[in-house]
Structures are given as structure tokens and as C-alpha cells.
Coordinates of C-alpha atoms and ligand atoms in Angstrom, one line a residue:
M1 CA -49.1 11.3 9.4
S2 CA -49.4 13.3 6.2
T3 CA -47.7 12.1 3.0
V4 CA -46.5 15.7 2.3
V5 CA -43.8 15.1 5.0
Y6 CA -42.2 12.5 2.8
G7 CA -42.0 14.7 -0.3
P8 CA -39.1 15.4 -2.6
E9 CA -37.3 17.5 0.1
Y10 CA -37.2 14.5 2.5
W11 CA -35.8 12.2 -0.1
L12 CA -33.2 14.7 -1.3
V13 CA -31.9 15.3 2.2
T14 CA -31.9 11.5 2.9
L15 CA -30.0 10.8 -0.3
V16 CA -27.4 13.5 0.2
Y17 CA -26.8 12.5 3.8
W18 CA -26.3 8.8 3.1
M19 CA -24.1 9.6 0.1
L20 CA -21.9 11.8 2.2
A21 CA -21.8 9.2 4.9
A22 CA -20.8 6.5 2.4
C23 CA -18.0 8.7 1.2
F24 CA -16.9 9.3 4.7
V25 CA -16.9 5.5 5.6
A26 CA -15.3 4.4 2.3
P27 CA -13.6 7.5 1.0
P28 CA -13.0 7.9 -2.7
S29 CA -9.6 9.5 -3.5
E30 CA -11.2 13.0 -3.7
F31 CA -12.1 12.8 0.0
V32 CA -8.7 11.5 0.9
H33 CA -7.0 14.3 -0.8
G34 CA -9.5 16.8 0.6
G35 CA -8.6 15.7 4.1
L36 CA -12.1 14.6 5.2
T37 CA -11.1 11.3 6.7
V38 CA -11.0 10.0 10.3
Q39 CA -7.2 10.0 10.2
N40 CA -7.0 13.6 9.2
L41 CA -9.7 14.9 11.6
L42 CA -8.2 13.2 14.6
S43 CA -4.5 13.5 13.7
S44 CA -3.6 15.1 17.0
Y45 CA -5.2 12.3 19.1
L46 CA -3.9 9.5 16.9
G47 CA -0.2 10.5 17.3
S48 CA 2.5 9.6 14.8
E49 CA 2.1 6.6 12.5
E50 CA 5.8 6.8 11.8
M51 CA 6.9 6.5 15.4
N52 CA 4.2 4.2 16.9
F53 CA 2.7 2.3 14.0
I54 CA 0.8 -0.3 15.9
Y55 CA -0.6 2.0 18.7
Y56 CA -1.5 4.5 16.0
H57 CA -3.6 1.9 14.2
I58 CA -5.2 0.5 17.4
R59 CA -6.4 4.1 18.2
R60 CA -7.3 4.8 14.6
T61 CA -9.5 1.7 14.2
T62 CA -11.2 2.3 17.6
A63 CA -11.9 6.0 16.8
T64 CA -13.1 5.1 13.3
A65 CA -15.6 2.5 14.7
I66 CA -16.9 5.0 17.3
I67 CA -17.3 7.9 14.8
H68 CA -19.0 5.8 12.2
S69 CA -21.4 4.4 14.8
F70 CA -22.8 7.9 15.2
I71 CA -23.8 8.2 11.6
P72 CA -27.4 6.9 12.0
L73 CA -27.9 9.3 15.0
G74 CA -26.6 12.2 12.8
Y75 CA -29.2 11.3 10.2
Y76 CA -32.0 11.6 12.9
F77 CA -30.9 15.1 13.8
I78 CA -30.3 16.3 10.3
I79 CA -33.6 15.0 8.9
G80 CA -35.5 16.3 12.0
F81 CA -34.0 19.7 11.4
A82 CA -34.7 19.7 7.6
I83 CA -38.2 18.4 7.8
Q84 CA -39.7 20.1 10.9
D85 CA -43.1 18.4 10.3
L86 CA -41.6 15.1 11.4
H87 CA -41.5 16.6 14.9
L88 CA -38.3 14.6 15.6
Y89 CA -37.2 17.1 18.2
H90 CA -40.4 16.8 20.1
L91 CA -40.4 13.1 20.9
H92 CA -44.0 12.9 22.1
R93 CA -45.2 14.0 18.7
A94 CA -42.8 11.9 16.6
S95 CA -44.1 8.8 14.9
F96 CA -43.6 5.3 16.5
Y97 CA -41.2 4.3 13.7
W98 CA -39.0 7.3 14.3
K99 CA -38.9 6.5 18.0
I100 CA -37.6 3.0 17.2
Y101 CA -35.1 4.5 14.8
L102 CA -33.9 6.8 17.5
A103 CA -33.6 4.0 20.0
A104 CA -31.6 1.9 17.6
S105 CA -29.3 4.8 16.6
L106 CA -28.6 5.4 20.3
I107 CA -28.0 1.8 21.1
I108 CA -25.4 1.3 18.3
P109 CA -23.0 4.0 19.5
F110 CA -23.6 2.9 23.0
C111 CA -22.5 -0.6 22.2
V112 CA -19.6 0.5 20.1
C113 CA -18.3 2.8 22.9
L114 CA -18.7 -0.1 25.4
L115 CA -16.7 -2.3 23.1
A116 CA -14.1 0.4 22.6
Y117 CA -13.8 0.7 26.4
F118 CA -13.4 -3.1 26.7
W119 CA -10.6 -3.0 24.0
S120 CA -8.8 -0.2 25.8
L121 CA -8.6 -2.1 29.1
K122 CA -5.1 -3.2 30.3
K123 CA -3.5 -0.9 27.8
W124 CA -5.3 -2.3 24.7
N125 CA -4.7 -5.9 25.5
N126 CA -8.2 -6.8 24.3
H127 CA -8.1 -5.0 21.0
P128 CA -8.4 -7.3 18.0
I129 CA -5.1 -6.0 16.5
A130 CA -3.3 -6.9 19.8
K131 CA -5.0 -10.3 19.8
N132 CA -3.8 -10.9 16.2
L133 CA -0.2 -9.8 16.9
G134 CA -0.3 -12.2 19.9
Y135 CA -0.6 -15.1 17.5
L136 CA 2.4 -13.9 15.4
G137 CA 4.9 -13.7 18.2
N138 CA 5.9 -17.4 18.6
G139 CA 5.5 -17.1 22.3
D140 CA 6.5 -13.4 22.6
S141 CA 3.9 -10.9 23.8
W142 CA 1.9 -8.9 21.3
R143 CA 3.9 -5.8 22.5
A144 CA 7.2 -7.4 21.5
V145 CA 5.7 -8.1 18.0
A146 CA 4.4 -4.5 17.9
S147 CA 7.7 -3.0 18.7
S148 CA 9.5 -5.1 16.1
I149 CA 6.9 -3.9 13.5
D150 CA 7.4 -0.3 14.7
V151 CA 11.2 -0.6 14.3
E152 CA 10.9 -1.9 10.7
F153 CA 8.2 0.6 9.8
R154 CA 10.6 3.5 10.6
R155 CA 13.1 2.3 8.0
I156 CA 12.9 4.2 4.8
N157 CA 13.3 1.0 2.6
K158 CA 9.7 -0.2 3.1
F159 CA 7.3 -0.5 0.2
T160 CA 4.2 1.6 0.4
S161 CA 1.2 1.6 -1.9
G162 CA -2.5 2.7 -1.9
V163 CA -4.5 5.5 -0.3
P164 CA -4.3 6.4 3.4
G165 CA -7.4 4.5 4.5
R166 CA -6.4 1.4 2.6
R167 CA -2.6 1.2 2.4
L168 CA -0.2 -1.7 1.9
Y169 CA 3.2 -1.7 3.6
V170 CA 5.9 -4.3 3.1
T171 CA 8.8 -4.1 5.5
D172 CA 11.8 -6.4 5.7
S173 CA 9.8 -9.1 7.5
W174 CA 6.2 -8.0 7.6
I175 CA 3.4 -7.4 5.1
I176 CA 0.7 -5.1 6.5
Q177 CA -2.5 -3.8 5.0
T178 CA -4.7 -1.2 6.7
A179 CA -8.5 -1.1 6.5
A180 CA -11.1 1.0 8.2
Y181 CA -11.6 -1.2 11.2
H182 CA -8.7 -3.6 11.2
L183 CA -5.2 -4.3 10.2
N184 CA -4.0 -7.3 8.3
V185 CA -0.5 -8.4 9.3
A186 CA 1.5 -11.4 8.2
H187 CA 5.1 -12.4 8.6
Q188 CA 7.0 -12.8 5.4
R189 CA 8.5 -16.0 6.7
D190 CA 5.2 -17.8 6.9
M191 CA 3.1 -16.6 4.0
H192 CA 2.3 -17.8 0.5
L193 CA 1.4 -15.2 -2.2
T194 CA -0.7 -16.0 -5.2
L195 CA -1.6 -13.7 -8.0
S196 CA -5.3 -14.3 -7.9
G197 CA -6.7 -11.9 -10.5
A198 CA -6.2 -8.8 -12.5
E199 CA -8.5 -6.0 -13.6
E200 CA -7.9 -3.7 -16.5
H201 CA -9.2 -0.2 -16.6
E202 CA -9.1 1.9 -19.7
I203 CA -8.4 5.1 -18.0
S204 CA -7.3 5.9 -14.5
P205 CA -8.3 9.4 -13.2
E206 CA -4.8 9.8 -11.8
S207 CA -2.8 9.1 -14.8
F208 CA -5.0 9.2 -17.9
Q209 CA -3.6 6.0 -19.1
G210 CA -4.8 2.4 -19.2
V211 CA -4.1 0.7 -15.9
Q212 CA -4.0 -2.8 -14.6
F213 CA -4.7 -3.7 -11.0
L214 CA -3.4 -7.0 -9.6
N215 CA -5.1 -8.9 -6.8
I216 CA -2.6 -10.9 -4.7
T217 CA -3.9 -13.3 -2.1
V218 CA -1.8 -13.5 1.0
D219 CA -2.2 -16.9 2.8
S220 CA -0.3 -17.6 6.0
I221 CA 0.7 -21.0 7.3
N222 CA -0.1 -19.6 10.7
E223 CA -3.7 -20.8 11.2
H224 CA -4.6 -17.8 13.3
V225 CA -3.8 -15.4 10.5
Q226 CA -6.7 -14.8 8.1
S227 CA -6.0 -14.7 4.4
F228 CA -6.3 -11.3 2.8
V229 CA -6.1 -9.8 -0.6
I230 CA -3.8 -7.0 -1.6
R231 CA -4.6 -4.9 -4.6
L232 CA -2.1 -2.8 -6.5
N233 CA -1.2 -1.1 -9.7
S234 CA 0.8 -3.5 -11.9
L235 CA 3.4 -0.8 -12.4
E236 CA 4.3 -1.1 -8.7
Y237 CA 4.6 -4.9 -9.0
G238 CA 8.3 -4.8 -9.7
D239 CA 9.0 -2.7 -6.6
L240 CA 6.8 -5.0 -4.5
K241 CA 8.6 -8.1 -5.6
E242 CA 11.9 -6.6 -4.6
K243 CA 10.7 -6.3 -1.0
L244 CA 9.2 -9.8 -0.9
Q245 CA 11.2 -12.8 0.3
A246 CA 8.9 -15.4 -1.2
P247 CA 7.9 -15.6 -4.9
V248 CA 4.4 -14.7 -6.0
R249 CA 2.7 -17.7 -7.6
N250 CA 1.0 -16.9 -10.9
A251 CA -0.9 -20.2 -11.4
R252 CA -3.4 -18.6 -13.7
E253 CA -0.6 -17.2 -15.9
I254 CA -1.9 -13.6 -15.7
V255 CA 0.0 -11.3 -18.0
I256 CA 1.3 -8.4 -15.9
H257 CA 1.7 -5.0 -17.5
Q258 CA 5.1 -4.0 -16.1
S259 CA 6.4 -0.5 -16.0
L260 CA 8.7 0.7 -18.8
G261 CA 11.6 0.6 -16.4
D262 CA 11.0 -3.0 -15.5
R263 CA 10.5 -4.1 -19.1
F264 CA 13.8 -2.4 -20.0
L265 CA 15.6 -4.0 -17.1
L266 CA 14.5 -7.5 -18.4
A267 CA 15.7 -6.8 -21.9
F268 CA 18.9 -5.3 -20.5
K269 CA 19.7 -8.4 -18.4
E270 CA 18.8 -10.7 -21.3
Q271 CA 21.5 -8.9 -23.5
I272 CA 24.0 -8.9 -20.7
D273 CA 23.6 -12.6 -20.2
K274 CA 24.7 -13.1 -23.8
N275 CA 27.8 -11.0 -23.3
A276 CA 31.2 -12.5 -22.3
R277 CA 31.6 -12.7 -18.6
F278 CA 34.4 -11.0 -16.6
N279 CA 36.5 -13.3 -14.5
V280 CA 37.9 -12.3 -11.1
A281 CA 40.2 -14.4 -8.9
Q282 CA 38.3 -16.7 -6.5
D283 CA 39.6 -15.0 -3.4
V284 CA 38.6 -11.5 -4.4
E285 CA 35.8 -10.2 -2.1
L286 CA 33.4 -7.9 -4.1
D287 CA 32.1 -4.9 -2.3
S288 CA 28.3 -4.2 -2.0
C289 CA 26.8 -2.4 -5.0
I290 CA 27.3 1.3 -4.3
G291 CA 23.9 2.0 -5.9
C292 CA 21.6 -0.1 -3.6
M293 CA 24.0 -1.5 -1.0
L294 CA 21.8 -4.7 -1.0
V295 CA 23.7 -7.1 -3.2
P296 CA 27.4 -7.6 -4.1
A297 CA 28.6 -5.7 -7.2
N298 CA 28.2 -8.1 -10.1
T299 CA 29.0 -6.2 -13.3
K300 CA 32.1 -4.9 -15.0
L301 CA 32.3 -2.5 -17.9
Q302 CA 34.7 -3.7 -20.5
K303 CA 34.8 -2.7 -24.1
L304 CA 33.6 -5.7 -26.0
C305 CA 31.6 -4.2 -28.9
D306 CA 33.2 -4.1 -32.3
Q307 CA 33.2 -0.3 -32.5
P308 CA 36.7 1.0 -33.4
E309 CA 38.9 2.0 -30.5
E310 CA 38.6 5.7 -31.5
G311 CA 34.8 5.4 -31.7
E312 CA 32.4 6.4 -29.0
C313 CA 32.8 3.4 -26.6
K314 CA 35.9 3.6 -24.4
Q315 CA 37.5 1.1 -22.1
C316 CA 36.5 1.7 -18.4
Y317 CA 39.2 0.8 -15.8
C318 CA 36.9 1.0 -12.7
R319 CA 36.6 -1.8 -10.2
P320 CA 33.3 -3.7 -10.2
L321 CA 31.1 -1.4 -8.1
W322 CA 27.5 -1.9 -9.4
C323 CA 24.9 -4.6 -9.5
I324 CA 23.2 -5.4 -12.7
D325 CA 19.8 -3.8 -11.7
C326 CA 21.5 -0.5 -10.7
M327 CA 23.6 -0.5 -13.8
G328 CA 20.4 -1.1 -15.9
K329 CA 18.6 1.7 -14.1
W330 CA 21.5 4.0 -14.6
F331 CA 21.7 3.1 -18.3
A332 CA 17.9 3.7 -18.7
S333 CA 18.1 7.1 -16.9
R334 CA 20.7 8.3 -19.4
Q335 CA 18.5 7.6 -22.4
D336 CA 15.9 9.8 -24.2
Q337 CA 12.8 9.1 -22.0
Q338 CA 10.5 9.9 -24.9
K339 CA 12.0 7.1 -27.1
P340 CA 12.1 3.9 -25.1
E341 CA 12.4 1.9 -28.4
L342 CA 15.9 3.3 -28.8
W343 CA 17.2 2.6 -25.3
L344 CA 18.8 -0.8 -25.9
S345 CA 20.8 0.7 -28.8
G346 CA 21.8 3.8 -26.8
K347 CA 25.0 4.6 -24.9
A348 CA 25.7 5.9 -21.4
P349 CA 28.8 7.1 -19.5
C350 CA 30.3 4.9 -16.8
P351 CA 28.9 6.4 -13.5
M352 CA 32.4 6.7 -12.1
C353 CA 34.9 7.5 -14.9
R354 CA 32.5 8.7 -17.5
A355 CA 33.9 6.3 -20.2
T356 CA 31.1 5.7 -22.7
F357 CA 29.7 2.2 -23.0
C358 CA 26.9 0.4 -24.7
V359 CA 24.9 -2.7 -23.6
L360 CA 27.4 -4.9 -25.4
D361 CA 30.1 -3.6 -23.0
V362 CA 28.5 -4.8 -19.8
S363 CA 29.7 -8.1 -18.4
R364 CA 28.5 -10.2 -15.5
I365 CA 31.2 -11.3 -13.1
G366 CA 32.3 -14.9 -12.7
Ligands
LIG1 ZN1 22.7 -2.2 -6.9
LIG2 ZN1 34.4 3.4 -15.4
LIG3 ZN1 30.2 -0.3 -27.0

């Protein structure tokens, strides 16, 4: 074997091949946006994630494992084509080591295909995702659990974060994280969340601002469910918490960089708590907030500030219709977005009657 065969050309092809392979296996966001991922390549075989979430991911993880298992074999053919002197296409002239490499790169996909076949038996009963769901059903079959997840996944109120290959979904009762070969699923009822770490990056390529990523460990009291870590931008933390039933423990007292909206909402609520409350009779049933429909309306606009009656703030005669979060978001949306420092001293019209109010004119009910 001459050393010329393993010259710069050989190393260049090798480097490029394995770099591309790595990008394909763990795609950076450029690849995801460019569409070169298993999901995109096989979208017609995989079906709709929206309609059949669990079956989609069973097929996706299986297809991903099979496709990735062919990467070593692909290298054999590419390098054999690029460096003809290796004689890889004429097996009797190829070196012993390349023969071993070829054997190994044939055995790997063979085993993976065999495993995939085993998974697919009895309509995927043997797939690891199916096995995992079986532990979550409290006696129900994994298919019952899968359809309950599918139903919740179709609702539009789920929380979504992350890139397609590694995405976090929080539905009304489930927390789900996708990964290349598996799916982490935990029921909201039996999990503990702990803020386990934070990383700060000066500049994110997406936003050109400093960003903070939070790592949250999800532990389940169900012994069959493995713990997993979810990672998200701190600006999404407020939205995530809204979807969670359990609190996130922050034992290490990590300082979370919240979004401007979340920080304003805190200050807004702090001020409202200092304002006089608005009393309604005990027997009055309050409607759901017409902004979010999730909680009863719990605010009333009443002119309390000491501006003169003919000044800008006016009395509002509307019934309580909004919750404090929606009122705060509405108030923030009516302010100059470039000058957040002035938001608390700003004014907004009542969403219904357009009477102007300031933060001093918002009362909690009761
Ligand atoms: Zn609301
Ligand atoms: Zn009004
Ligand atoms: Zn006022």
C-alpha cells in the first residue's frame, strides 16, 4: 500500500464527509432551515405530526435510526470513488482493513434494520416509545395513552419551543421532548421540575442580543420514566410556566432574564396590589376573562387617581371582564414599544368603552 493514497485529498474528503454527516445527525439551525433533515426528507412517509403525534414520532425515530446507520457505508462508497487507488470497488484488491471496515458498515445497518423490523411487529408494540407510554397509562394500554396525547397535541393552546429535531411541547397534561432516536414523555401530574442551570451567551445568531438559556430537569415520581433536561430561552420561561401545573423549583436561586413583557407584568401587578380593591356582592358570579377564557375576570377599572375629573383619565362603567394578566398585556400593548421605562406612567383606553385609564385606576376584585 503506497502512502500517496492517503494524501491530502484523502483527508479532505474524509473530513468533509464526516462533517456533513455530523450536521445531518445533529443538525445546526442552518440545516434545519435548509430542510436537510430526516423529517423533511421523509415527510410523506412520516405522515402528519399534528394528526398522529405518537405514530409520527415512532416512525420518525425508526427511520432516523435506519438512515443514520448507513452513514459508515456511505463513507466507504464516497472514499472509494474519490480515491480510486484504494481499489474499494474491487474487493479482491482492497486492503484488509478496508474489508473489515466494509463488513462492519454492512453489519450496522443490517442490525438496525432487524431491530426496526422487531419494533414494527404487532403494530409497533415493541417500539421503545410504545413501551414507555405503557408505563404511563396506569393500567391503560400504550395506545390509549398515545391517543390522549394526540388529542391534546391537536389543541392550539400547547407550548412549543426549540428546533424541529429537538423540540419541547407542553400540553394540558403532558410534557414531551423530541430527540433524534427517542421521545421523552412525562405526565404533568407526576413530575417535579427543577431549574438546574443557566448559560448566558453574549450574542445569539437569531436575535443579535444577549440570551440566557435555562436548563430545567424533569423528574418523574413514576420510576419507569427517565429524568430528562429541557433547555429553553429564558424569554420563553414565562409562557412555559403558564402551561405548567407544578411550580419550577429554583433551589440554586438562578436569576432569570425575563422578557420585557413579563417584567412589566410583574411591576403592573405590584402596583395594582397597592390600589384600592373593588368589592362585588358575594353571590355575583364573575364571567371568564374575555381575553384568555382561562380564569375568572378579576379586575375593574375605576377612576382612583387624583387627576381632575376633566383630565385624561375617565370613569369606566364596564362590568369586570378581564383578568389582571390580560389587562396588563393590553396596557403594555398600548404603550410606546421603544420606551419601556415610560410604560408604568402611561395611559391606555379601556378595551371595551375606550375610557382612558392609568395603572392607578385598575382594581383587583374582592
Ligand atoms: Zn385573561
Ligand atoms: Zn370600560
Ligand atoms: Zn388615572
